[in-house]
Coordinates of C-alpha atoms in Angstrom, one line a residue:
Chain Y
M1 CA 20.7 -18.4 -35.2
T2 CA 18.0 -15.9 -34.6
Q3 CA 15.1 -17.5 -31.9
T4 CA 11.8 -16.6 -31.9
L5 CA 11.1 -14.5 -28.6
L6 CA 6.8 -13.6 -29.6
T7 CA 4.7 -16.0 -32.3
V8 CA 1.0 -14.7 -31.7
E9 CA -1.2 -17.1 -34.0
H10 CA -5.1 -16.5 -34.7
L11 CA -5.6 -14.5 -32.2
T12 CA -8.8 -13.1 -32.1
V13 CA -9.7 -10.4 -29.3
S14 CA -13.8 -9.7 -28.6
A15 CA -16.0 -7.4 -26.6
G16 CA -18.7 -9.5 -25.9
Q17 CA -19.4 -10.3 -29.8
T18 CA -17.7 -7.9 -31.4
P19 CA -14.3 -9.1 -32.7
L20 CA -11.6 -6.1 -32.4
L21 CA -8.4 -8.9 -33.1
Q22 CA -9.1 -11.1 -35.9
N23 CA -7.3 -14.1 -36.2
L24 CA -4.1 -12.1 -36.3
S25 CA -0.6 -13.9 -36.7
F26 CA 2.7 -12.9 -36.1
T27 CA 6.2 -14.0 -35.0
L28 CA 9.0 -11.2 -33.7
K29 CA 12.5 -13.0 -33.1
K30 CA 14.9 -12.1 -30.5
K31 CA 16.6 -8.3 -31.6
E32 CA 14.4 -8.0 -34.1
T33 CA 11.9 -4.9 -34.6
L34 CA 8.3 -5.0 -36.2
G35 CA 5.9 -1.9 -36.7
L36 CA 2.3 -2.2 -36.6
V37 CA 1.1 0.4 -38.4
G38 CA -2.4 1.5 -39.2
E39 CA -5.6 3.8 -38.9
S40 CA -7.2 4.4 -35.7
G41 CA -9.4 2.1 -34.5
S42 CA -7.2 -1.1 -36.5
G43 CA -6.2 -2.8 -33.2
K44 CA -2.8 -1.5 -33.1
S45 CA -3.0 -0.4 -29.2
M46 CA -5.5 -3.7 -29.0
T47 CA -2.9 -6.0 -29.8
A48 CA -0.3 -4.5 -27.3
W49 CA -2.8 -4.9 -24.6
S50 CA -3.5 -8.3 -25.6
L51 CA 0.0 -9.3 -25.3
L52 CA 0.2 -7.4 -21.6
G53 CA -2.6 -9.1 -20.5
L54 CA -3.7 -6.0 -19.9
L55 CA -7.5 -5.7 -22.1
P56 CA -10.3 -3.4 -20.8
P57 CA -12.5 -4.6 -18.7
G58 CA -14.9 -7.0 -20.8
V59 CA -13.1 -7.3 -23.5
F60 CA -11.2 -10.8 -23.8
V61 CA -8.8 -13.2 -25.4
Q62 CA -11.6 -15.3 -27.6
S63 CA -9.0 -18.0 -29.8
G64 CA -5.2 -18.3 -30.8
K65 CA -2.2 -18.5 -29.2
I66 CA 0.2 -15.9 -27.9
I67 CA 3.2 -17.3 -27.1
F68 CA 6.3 -16.0 -25.5
K69 CA 10.0 -17.8 -25.7
G70 CA 8.1 -21.0 -25.2
D71 CA 5.4 -20.5 -23.1
D72 CA 2.2 -19.5 -23.8
L73 CA 0.7 -17.0 -22.1
R74 CA -3.0 -17.4 -22.0
R75 CA -2.8 -20.2 -19.1
F76 CA -0.2 -17.7 -17.2
S77 CA -1.0 -16.9 -13.7
Q78 CA -1.6 -13.4 -12.0
A79 CA 1.5 -14.1 -10.4
Q80 CA 3.9 -14.9 -13.5
W81 CA 2.2 -12.2 -15.2
R82 CA 3.6 -9.8 -13.1
V83 CA 7.1 -10.8 -13.3
L84 CA 6.4 -10.7 -17.3
R85 CA 5.0 -7.2 -17.5
G86 CA 7.5 -5.3 -17.2
K87 CA 10.5 -7.9 -16.9
G88 CA 10.1 -9.6 -20.3
L89 CA 7.5 -7.1 -22.1
A90 CA 7.9 -3.8 -21.0
M91 CA 5.9 -0.7 -22.9
I92 CA 6.7 2.9 -23.4
F93 CA 3.2 5.1 -23.8
Q94 CA 2.1 7.6 -26.0
N95 CA 2.0 10.3 -23.2
P96 CA 4.6 10.8 -20.6
Q97 CA 3.3 13.4 -19.0
T98 CA 0.5 11.1 -18.5
A99 CA 2.5 7.7 -17.9
F100 CA 3.7 9.3 -14.5
N101 CA 1.4 9.7 -11.2
P102 CA 2.0 13.0 -10.3
L103 CA 2.3 13.4 -6.8
F104 CA 6.2 11.4 -6.6
T105 CA 8.6 12.6 -7.9
V106 CA 10.5 10.6 -11.7
G107 CA 12.7 8.6 -9.2
K108 CA 10.7 7.3 -7.2
Q109 CA 8.8 5.7 -9.5
M110 CA 11.6 4.5 -11.3
D111 CA 12.7 2.8 -7.9
N112 CA 9.3 1.1 -7.2
A113 CA 9.4 -0.6 -10.9
I114 CA 13.0 -1.6 -10.4
A115 CA 11.9 -2.7 -6.6
A116 CA 9.4 -4.8 -8.1
H117 CA 11.8 -6.8 -10.2
F118 CA 15.2 -6.4 -9.3
D119 CA 16.4 -7.9 -5.2
E120 CA 18.3 -5.1 -4.8
T121 CA 19.8 -2.6 -2.4
K122 CA 18.4 1.0 -2.9
K123 CA 21.7 2.2 -3.6
T124 CA 22.3 -0.6 -6.3
R125 CA 18.7 0.3 -7.4
R126 CA 19.2 4.4 -7.9
E127 CA 23.0 3.7 -9.5
R128 CA 20.9 1.4 -12.1
A129 CA 17.9 3.9 -12.7
M130 CA 21.1 6.9 -13.3
F131 CA 22.9 4.6 -15.3
Y132 CA 19.8 3.9 -17.9
L133 CA 18.8 7.9 -17.5
R134 CA 22.3 9.0 -19.0
Q135 CA 22.0 5.8 -21.7
A136 CA 18.8 7.6 -22.1
E137 CA 21.0 10.7 -23.1
L138 CA 20.0 13.1 -19.5
S139 CA 23.1 13.6 -19.1
D140 CA 21.8 15.4 -14.9
S141 CA 20.2 12.5 -13.4
G142 CA 20.6 12.8 -9.8
R143 CA 18.6 16.4 -10.5
I144 CA 16.2 14.0 -13.2
L145 CA 16.1 11.8 -10.1
K146 CA 14.5 14.6 -7.8
S147 CA 12.3 15.9 -9.7
Y148 CA 8.7 15.8 -10.4
P149 CA 6.7 15.3 -13.6
F150 CA 6.1 18.3 -13.9
Q151 CA 8.2 20.0 -13.5
L152 CA 10.0 17.9 -16.6
S153 CA 9.3 18.5 -21.0
G154 CA 6.9 16.6 -22.6
G155 CA 10.9 15.0 -24.5
M156 CA 12.4 14.6 -20.7
L157 CA 9.6 13.1 -19.3
Q158 CA 10.1 10.8 -22.7
R159 CA 12.9 9.7 -22.3
V160 CA 13.2 8.9 -18.8
S161 CA 9.9 6.6 -19.6
I162 CA 11.8 4.9 -22.4
A163 CA 14.6 4.2 -19.3
L164 CA 12.8 3.2 -17.3
A165 CA 11.5 0.7 -20.0
L166 CA 15.1 0.0 -20.1
S167 CA 16.2 -0.5 -16.7
L168 CA 13.9 -3.4 -16.3
E169 CA 16.0 -5.2 -19.1
P170 CA 13.1 -6.6 -20.7
E171 CA 13.0 -9.0 -23.9
L172 CA 10.8 -6.9 -25.8
L173 CA 10.0 -3.4 -25.7
I174 CA 6.4 -2.2 -26.9
A175 CA 6.2 1.6 -27.6
D176 CA 2.7 2.7 -28.7
E177 CA 3.5 6.0 -30.4
P178 CA 6.0 7.0 -29.0
T179 CA 6.2 10.3 -31.0
T180 CA 3.2 11.5 -31.1
A181 CA 2.6 13.5 -27.9
L182 CA 5.9 15.2 -28.9
D183 CA 6.6 18.1 -31.1
A184 CA 8.2 17.8 -34.3
T185 CA 11.9 18.5 -33.6
I186 CA 12.0 16.7 -30.1
Q187 CA 10.1 13.2 -32.1
F188 CA 13.3 13.0 -33.8
Q189 CA 15.4 13.3 -31.6
I190 CA 13.7 10.6 -29.7
L191 CA 13.1 8.3 -32.7
N192 CA 17.1 8.9 -32.8
L193 CA 17.4 8.0 -29.2
L194 CA 15.4 4.7 -29.6
Q195 CA 17.3 3.3 -32.3
K196 CA 20.2 4.1 -31.1
L197 CA 19.5 2.3 -27.9
Q198 CA 17.7 -1.0 -29.5
K199 CA 20.8 -1.1 -31.4
Q200 CA 23.1 -1.1 -28.0
F201 CA 20.3 -3.0 -25.8
K202 CA 19.7 -5.3 -28.5
T203 CA 15.9 -5.8 -27.5
A204 CA 13.1 -7.0 -29.4
M205 CA 10.8 -4.0 -30.3
L206 CA 7.1 -3.3 -31.2
V207 CA 6.6 -0.2 -32.9
I208 CA 3.1 0.6 -33.2
S209 CA 2.1 3.7 -34.9
H210 CA 0.3 5.4 -37.7
H211 CA 3.0 7.0 -39.1
F212 CA 5.3 5.2 -41.8
G213 CA 8.1 7.4 -41.2
V214 CA 8.1 6.1 -37.6
V215 CA 7.9 2.3 -38.1
S216 CA 10.5 2.8 -41.1
K217 CA 13.1 4.1 -39.2
L218 CA 12.4 1.9 -35.8
C219 CA 11.8 -1.0 -37.9
T220 CA 12.9 -3.9 -39.9
Q221 CA 9.7 -5.1 -40.2
I222 CA 6.4 -3.9 -40.9
A223 CA 2.5 -4.9 -40.6
V224 CA -0.3 -3.0 -41.8
M225 CA -3.3 -3.2 -40.1
Y226 CA -6.8 -2.5 -41.1
N227 CA -9.8 -3.8 -39.1
G228 CA -8.4 -5.6 -36.0
R229 CA -6.6 -7.6 -39.4
I230 CA -2.9 -7.8 -40.3
V231 CA -4.2 -7.0 -44.4
E232 CA 0.4 -6.7 -45.3
A233 CA 3.2 -7.8 -43.6
G234 CA 6.9 -8.3 -44.8
L235 CA 10.2 -6.7 -44.8
K236 CA 10.6 -2.5 -44.4
S237 CA 12.4 -2.4 -48.2
D238 CA 9.5 -5.0 -49.6
V239 CA 6.4 -3.2 -47.9
L240 CA 8.0 0.7 -48.6
N241 CA 9.2 0.0 -52.2
Q242 CA 6.7 -2.8 -53.4
P243 CA 3.6 -2.5 -51.5
L244 CA 1.1 -4.8 -52.3
H245 CA -1.7 -4.1 -50.5
P246 CA -4.4 -1.5 -52.6
Y247 CA -4.9 -0.5 -49.0
T248 CA -1.4 0.1 -48.4
R249 CA -0.4 1.9 -51.2
A250 CA -3.0 4.0 -50.6
L251 CA -1.7 4.5 -47.3
L252 CA 1.9 5.1 -49.0
A253 CA 0.2 7.7 -51.4
S254 CA -1.6 10.2 -48.7
R255 CA 1.7 10.8 -47.1
P256 CA 2.9 14.4 -47.2
V257 CA 6.1 13.5 -48.4
N258 CA 4.9 12.9 -51.6
L259 CA 3.7 16.4 -52.1
L260 CA 5.0 19.0 -54.0
S261 CA 3.4 22.3 -53.8
G262 CA 1.3 23.9 -55.2
Q263 CA -0.6 19.6 -55.0
T264 CA -3.2 18.5 -52.7
L265 CA -2.9 16.3 -49.8
K266 CA -4.0 13.0 -51.0
T267 CA -6.4 11.1 -49.1
I268 CA -8.5 7.4 -49.0
P269 CA -11.7 8.6 -49.4
G270 CA -14.5 7.3 -46.8
T271 CA -13.9 6.5 -43.1
P272 CA -11.9 3.4 -42.1
P273 CA -14.9 0.8 -40.2
A274 CA -15.4 1.4 -36.3
A275 CA -13.5 -0.8 -34.6
G276 CA -15.6 -4.4 -34.7
T277 CA -17.0 -4.2 -37.4
V278 CA -18.2 -7.5 -39.1
T279 CA -17.8 -7.5 -42.4
D280 CA -19.0 -10.4 -45.4
G281 CA -16.1 -9.5 -47.5
C282 CA -12.8 -7.4 -47.6
A283 CA -12.6 -4.9 -44.6
F284 CA -10.9 -2.7 -46.8
A285 CA -13.3 -3.1 -50.0
P286 CA -15.6 0.0 -49.6
R287 CA -12.7 2.5 -50.1
C288 CA -10.8 0.3 -52.3
S289 CA -10.1 2.1 -56.4
Q290 CA -9.5 -1.8 -57.3
R291 CA -12.5 -3.8 -56.2
F292 CA -14.4 -6.5 -58.1
E293 CA -17.5 -8.7 -57.2
L294 CA -15.1 -11.0 -55.1
C295 CA -13.9 -8.1 -52.9
D296 CA -17.9 -8.0 -51.0
K297 CA -18.4 -11.7 -50.9
A298 CA -15.9 -13.2 -49.3
V299 CA -13.6 -12.4 -46.6
P300 CA -9.3 -12.6 -49.3
P301 CA -7.1 -15.2 -47.1
E302 CA -3.9 -15.0 -46.5
L303 CA -1.3 -15.2 -49.0
I304 CA 2.2 -16.6 -47.6
S305 CA 5.3 -16.6 -49.7
N306 CA 9.1 -15.3 -48.9
N307 CA 9.0 -13.6 -45.6
R308 CA 5.4 -11.9 -47.3
R309 CA 1.9 -11.9 -46.3
V310 CA -0.9 -9.8 -47.6
A311 CA -4.4 -10.3 -47.9
C312 CA -5.6 -8.9 -50.5
F313 CA -7.9 -10.9 -54.0
L314 CA -5.7 -8.9 -56.7
K315 CA -2.8 -10.5 -55.3
P316 CA -2.5 -13.4 -57.8
K317 CA -2.4 -10.5 -60.2
Y318 CA 1.0 -9.0 -59.6
D319 CA 4.2 -10.1 -60.2
A320 CA 7.0 -8.4 -58.5
E321 CA 8.4 -6.4 -61.4
K322 CA 5.4 -4.7 -63.0
I323 CA 3.9 -2.7 -59.6
T324 CA 3.7 0.5 -60.9
D325 CA 1.9 3.3 -59.3
Chain G
M1 CA -9.3 15.5 -11.2
E2 CA -6.4 16.6 -10.5
V3 CA -5.4 17.5 -7.2
T4 CA -2.8 20.7 -7.1
I5 CA -1.1 21.3 -3.8
Y6 CA 0.1 24.8 -3.4
P7 CA 3.1 25.9 -1.6
I8 CA 2.3 26.3 2.1
K9 CA 3.2 30.4 1.6
R10 CA 1.0 30.8 -1.9
A11 CA -1.6 29.0 0.8
A12 CA -0.8 31.3 3.5
R13 CA -1.4 34.2 1.2
R14 CA -4.3 33.3 -0.6
Y15 CA -6.5 32.2 2.5
P16 CA -5.0 33.8 5.7
A17 CA -7.3 35.1 8.2
A18 CA -9.8 32.0 8.1
F19 CA -8.2 29.0 7.5
W20 CA -4.9 29.9 10.1
G21 CA -6.9 31.6 12.6
S22 CA -9.0 28.3 12.7
V23 CA -5.7 26.2 12.7
G24 CA -4.2 28.0 15.2
F25 CA -7.4 28.1 17.7
L26 CA -7.7 24.6 17.0
A27 CA -3.6 24.1 18.0
V28 CA -4.2 26.3 21.4
L29 CA -7.4 24.0 22.1
L30 CA -5.4 20.9 21.6
T31 CA -2.6 22.4 24.3
L32 CA -4.7 23.5 27.0
A33 CA -6.2 20.0 26.6
L34 CA -2.9 17.9 26.3
L35 CA -1.2 20.5 29.3
A36 CA -4.8 20.8 31.3
A37 CA -3.5 19.8 34.6
Y38 CA -1.2 23.2 34.8
L39 CA -2.6 25.5 32.9
T40 CA -6.5 25.3 34.5
P41 CA -6.4 27.3 38.3
Y42 CA -8.5 24.5 39.7
P43 CA -7.4 21.4 38.7
A44 CA -8.3 19.6 41.1
D45 CA -12.2 20.4 40.1
A46 CA -11.9 18.2 37.4
S47 CA -11.2 15.2 39.3
G48 CA -14.4 15.9 41.7
Q49 CA -13.7 18.0 44.6
M50 CA -16.7 20.2 45.3
H51 CA -16.6 23.6 47.0
F52 CA -20.7 24.4 48.3
E53 CA -19.6 27.5 49.9
Q54 CA -18.7 28.8 46.2
K55 CA -21.7 27.4 44.1
L56 CA -22.7 29.5 41.2
L57 CA -20.6 32.2 41.2
P58 CA -20.5 34.6 38.4
P59 CA -17.3 35.1 36.1
S60 CA -14.6 37.3 38.2
L61 CA -11.0 37.4 38.5
R62 CA -10.6 34.4 40.0
H63 CA -13.1 32.5 38.3
L64 CA -13.1 33.2 34.6
F65 CA -15.9 31.6 33.3
G66 CA -18.0 31.7 37.4
T67 CA -18.3 28.1 38.6
D68 CA -21.3 25.5 38.0
S69 CA -23.5 24.2 41.3
I70 CA -21.3 22.7 43.1
G71 CA -18.7 24.8 43.3
R72 CA -16.7 23.7 40.3
D73 CA -14.5 26.4 38.2
I74 CA -16.0 26.1 34.8
F75 CA -12.9 27.6 33.1
T76 CA -11.0 24.5 34.7
L77 CA -14.0 22.4 33.4
V78 CA -14.6 24.0 30.1
I79 CA -10.5 22.8 29.5
Y80 CA -10.6 19.3 30.5
G81 CA -13.4 19.0 29.0
A82 CA -12.0 19.4 25.4
R83 CA -10.0 16.7 26.1
L84 CA -13.2 14.7 25.8
S85 CA -14.3 16.2 22.7
L86 CA -11.3 16.2 20.5
I87 CA -11.2 12.5 21.5
S88 CA -14.9 12.2 20.4
A89 CA -13.0 14.4 17.1
F90 CA -10.8 12.3 16.4
G91 CA -11.9 9.1 17.6
V92 CA -15.1 9.4 15.6
V93 CA -12.9 10.1 11.8
G94 CA -10.8 8.5 12.7
V95 CA -12.4 5.1 13.3
A96 CA -14.6 6.2 10.1
L97 CA -11.7 6.5 8.0
L98 CA -10.0 3.5 9.2
L99 CA -13.9 1.0 7.8
G100 CA -14.3 3.3 5.2
V101 CA -11.0 3.8 3.5
P102 CA -9.9 0.2 2.8
L103 CA -13.6 -0.5 2.0
G104 CA -13.8 2.0 -0.9
L105 CA -10.5 1.6 -2.1
I106 CA -12.0 -1.9 -2.3
A107 CA -14.8 -0.6 -4.3
G108 CA -13.0 1.3 -6.4
Y109 CA -10.4 -0.7 -8.0
K110 CA -11.9 -3.9 -8.1
G111 CA -15.5 -3.2 -8.8
G112 CA -18.1 -5.6 -10.2
F113 CA -19.7 -7.9 -7.1
T114 CA -17.3 -6.6 -4.2
E115 CA -18.3 -3.4 -5.3
N116 CA -21.7 -4.3 -5.1
V117 CA -22.2 -6.2 -1.5
I118 CA -19.8 -3.4 -0.3
M119 CA -22.3 -0.2 -1.3
R120 CA -25.4 -2.5 -0.2
V121 CA -24.4 -2.5 3.2
C122 CA -22.8 0.8 2.8
D123 CA -26.8 1.7 1.3
A124 CA -28.5 -0.5 4.4
F125 CA -26.3 1.9 6.7
L126 CA -27.4 5.3 5.3
A127 CA -30.7 4.4 5.5
F128 CA -31.0 5.7 8.8
P129 CA -31.8 8.9 10.5
P130 CA -28.3 10.3 11.0
L131 CA -28.9 10.1 14.9
L132 CA -30.9 7.2 14.9
L133 CA -28.4 4.8 14.5
P134 CA -26.1 5.7 16.9
I135 CA -28.3 5.7 19.0
I136 CA -29.6 2.2 18.4
F137 CA -25.8 0.9 18.5
T138 CA -25.0 2.9 22.0
A139 CA -28.2 1.8 23.8
A140 CA -26.8 -2.0 22.1
L141 CA -23.5 -1.8 23.1
G142 CA -24.2 0.5 26.8
P143 CA -24.1 4.1 27.4
S144 CA -20.0 5.5 27.8
L145 CA -18.1 7.5 25.2
K146 CA -16.0 4.5 23.6
N147 CA -19.4 3.1 22.8
A148 CA -20.2 6.6 21.6
I149 CA -17.6 6.9 19.7
I150 CA -18.1 3.7 17.9
A151 CA -21.5 4.1 17.3
V152 CA -21.0 7.2 15.5
A153 CA -18.5 5.8 13.3
V154 CA -19.6 3.3 12.4
S155 CA -23.0 4.5 11.6
W156 CA -20.4 7.1 8.8
F157 CA -17.8 5.6 7.4
P158 CA -20.4 4.5 4.2
W159 CA -19.9 8.2 3.5
Y160 CA -16.7 8.1 3.2
V161 CA -16.1 4.9 1.2
R162 CA -18.7 6.6 -1.1
I163 CA -16.6 9.5 -1.9
L164 CA -13.5 7.2 -1.6
R165 CA -14.7 5.0 -3.9
A166 CA -15.9 8.1 -6.8
Q167 CA -12.4 9.2 -6.8
V168 CA -11.0 6.0 -7.5
L169 CA -13.2 5.5 -10.6
A170 CA -11.7 8.6 -11.6
V171 CA -8.0 8.0 -10.7
K172 CA -8.2 3.8 -11.7
Q173 CA -8.4 5.4 -15.5
A174 CA -5.4 7.5 -15.1
P175 CA -2.5 6.1 -17.8
Y176 CA -0.4 6.6 -15.1
I177 CA -2.0 3.4 -13.5
T178 CA -2.2 1.7 -16.7
A179 CA 2.0 2.4 -17.1
S180 CA 2.1 0.9 -13.4
R181 CA 0.3 -2.0 -14.3
A182 CA 2.4 -2.8 -17.3
M183 CA 5.3 -2.5 -15.6
G184 CA 4.2 -5.2 -13.5
I185 CA 3.8 -3.9 -10.3
S186 CA 1.1 -5.5 -8.2
S187 CA -2.5 -3.8 -7.6
L188 CA -1.6 -3.6 -3.6
R189 CA 1.1 -1.6 -4.2
I190 CA -0.9 0.6 -7.3
L191 CA -3.1 0.7 -5.0
Y192 CA -1.4 2.4 -1.8
N193 CA 1.5 4.6 -3.9
H194 CA -0.7 5.4 -7.2
V195 CA -4.9 5.6 -6.2
L196 CA -4.9 6.8 -2.4
P197 CA -3.0 9.7 -2.7
N198 CA -4.1 11.1 -5.8
S199 CA -7.7 10.1 -4.3
F200 CA -7.1 10.8 -1.0
A201 CA -7.7 14.6 -0.8
P202 CA -11.5 15.1 -1.0
V203 CA -11.6 12.6 2.1
L204 CA -9.1 14.8 3.9
V205 CA -11.3 17.4 3.2
Q206 CA -14.7 15.5 4.0
A207 CA -13.0 14.4 7.3
T208 CA -12.2 17.6 9.0
L209 CA -15.7 19.0 8.2
D210 CA -16.8 15.8 10.0
M211 CA -14.6 16.4 12.8
G212 CA -16.6 19.2 14.2
Y213 CA -19.7 17.3 13.6
A214 CA -18.9 14.2 15.5
I215 CA -17.9 17.1 18.3
L216 CA -21.7 17.7 18.3
T217 CA -22.9 14.3 17.9
V218 CA -20.7 12.8 20.3
A219 CA -22.1 15.5 22.5
G220 CA -25.7 15.1 21.8
L221 CA -25.6 11.9 22.0
S222 CA -24.2 12.9 26.0
F223 CA -26.5 15.4 26.9
I224 CA -29.6 12.7 26.2
G225 CA -27.8 10.3 28.3
F226 CA -25.9 8.1 25.8
G227 CA -22.6 9.0 25.8
A228 CA -20.0 10.3 28.4
R229 CA -21.7 9.5 31.9
P230 CA -21.0 11.7 35.2
P231 CA -18.1 12.0 36.7
A232 CA -16.4 12.5 32.9
I233 CA -16.4 16.0 31.9
E234 CA -17.2 16.4 28.6
W235 CA -19.9 19.6 27.3
G236 CA -22.4 18.1 25.8
L237 CA -22.8 16.4 29.6
M238 CA -21.9 19.8 31.3
I239 CA -24.7 21.5 29.2
T240 CA -26.9 18.7 30.6
S241 CA -25.9 19.5 33.8
S242 CA -26.3 23.1 33.8
R243 CA -30.9 22.6 33.0
A244 CA -31.8 23.2 35.7
T245 CA -29.8 26.3 37.2
F246 CA -28.9 28.6 33.5
L247 CA -32.0 30.5 33.3
D248 CA -31.1 32.2 36.0
F249 CA -27.0 31.5 35.4
W250 CA -26.1 31.9 32.4
W251 CA -22.3 30.7 32.4
T252 CA -23.2 27.6 33.6
A253 CA -24.1 26.3 30.1
F254 CA -23.0 29.2 28.0
F255 CA -19.3 29.0 27.8
P256 CA -19.4 25.3 27.4
G257 CA -21.5 25.8 24.8
L258 CA -19.5 29.2 23.4
A259 CA -16.4 26.3 23.3
L260 CA -18.6 24.0 21.5
F261 CA -19.6 26.4 18.7
L262 CA -16.0 28.1 18.9
T263 CA -14.5 24.2 18.2
V264 CA -16.7 23.2 15.8
F265 CA -16.1 26.4 14.3
A266 CA -12.5 25.8 13.7
F267 CA -13.0 22.5 12.3
N268 CA -15.3 23.9 9.1
L269 CA -13.0 27.3 9.0
S270 CA -10.1 24.3 8.6
G271 CA -11.8 21.9 6.4
E272 CA -13.0 24.8 4.2
G273 CA -9.7 26.4 4.1
L274 CA -8.5 22.9 3.1
R275 CA -10.8 22.3 0.1
N276 CA -9.2 25.4 -1.0
I277 CA -6.0 24.3 -0.6
L278 CA -6.5 20.5 -1.5
N279 CA -7.9 22.4 -4.8
T280 CA -10.9 19.6 -4.7
G281 CA -13.9 22.5 -4.7
D282 CA -15.5 20.3 -7.9
V283 CA -15.9 17.4 -6.1
L284 CA -17.4 18.4 -2.3

């Protein structure tokens, strides 16, 4: 039986009166991989920060629960958080070049993090670091440990951050746009590496990206976010092949992959609402091609069936067979 | 702000004469001061020996800087005086850093109420004219070199708090700070390992520049009777005691003054050089 690792229930996160995440719910089982997709400001990163208890000043969890391995994280003390961060939940950041302190070697920074969580001798800590660097396909691990961040390329540094995150043996790995700051060929390598390591270490993973390609490569489940809510979620194959929410369909339709030569790229008209916009109706309604009166009057409730979730009034009109674009 | 530390060789090429000259001068001064007993011609003069038969002799080969009104060799006294001047430079800046650095770190990193309390206290200290506060402190503590050093340090530390706090505010936004927090590294460690090293460069430059002013201020306090007292040998004090003679016997005030000037100048130049090497020009 797979056990539930993380449950987020009706999570609302606000900055003052402005809700940044609204009524967010999802679960993640051990070894499972979930991708959060959405445009900038949809609350993907804010979700990660609330899981780590590192919300920016002035932003707070207003209501809801975050349960990790049976513990309610909202009741955690500072000391409990410190143990959880890194060892329970580890994070990989968007820009590896700035995720390391420029004044110290990569080795020292890895050693600091390992020493914070493992009561090991200096030699064992070094072996641990070297082991995970090799797993991240950095063969010359001795030299890497002695390097300063500026001496390594972006791709190599991202491998180091992955090695660092995994060396703490986390149960959940959060990857916040892990490839956005890298160039295209390196992106592909890093994705392959993450995929390989996830299988090898059986770490649960939460991948945050605006890129369906990244998420579909790494994840078995996908949740699409818009304006601080999950508008659609389900198995990867279901969401990609039979998108139910107009927003998901519009996003999928505007991928460059769909382009035949000579076509112009499809876009979604309008711009996403600023983070924290409160609407009476569906937040996507102003940009939706299928909106009708009800869309502006009430926030669509989440319809859940067979591991599939969608928050749209149109949903009842669809039958799985009839979905066409 | 990004701090770039140039390798020493490159720094030497970029900032040649002034920086290395001043650092060299200070090194020589430090050696002379430490080994004064061996390197001065008349070490006994420094411990109070008087020779009225050879008072107020002009500079000569026997007495390089001449002699003072009680016949002591001024060269010997100037070298011995370097001890107290260097002690006051490092003492003032050291005590001020000891007070200012932790407070600046805490104010910048914690923010909120703590920051407000620390910064308002600093503002209160900075509201006094620069020399007035040390005078008040030494008047309260009693005039001595130790008290003068403490007094100057206590009235200067708010500058370090302010500089460091401003730096910390910028550095704590850095992604590697967030990354460290996300890895469960404790706040104290983050402060010590990441925040302090990345925000210390401007403080270091300011501290070097301040060493010169510290010597001047302590010498000034000694000159007006609030610092070192006779028989201590201190440059400011030497200038005071030459007041009666220097119009006719210029060397009695000139050489302690020259030593004071050169030392302050050297500290300033090395501070400037350090500023260029550490690339903190945009901050200070």
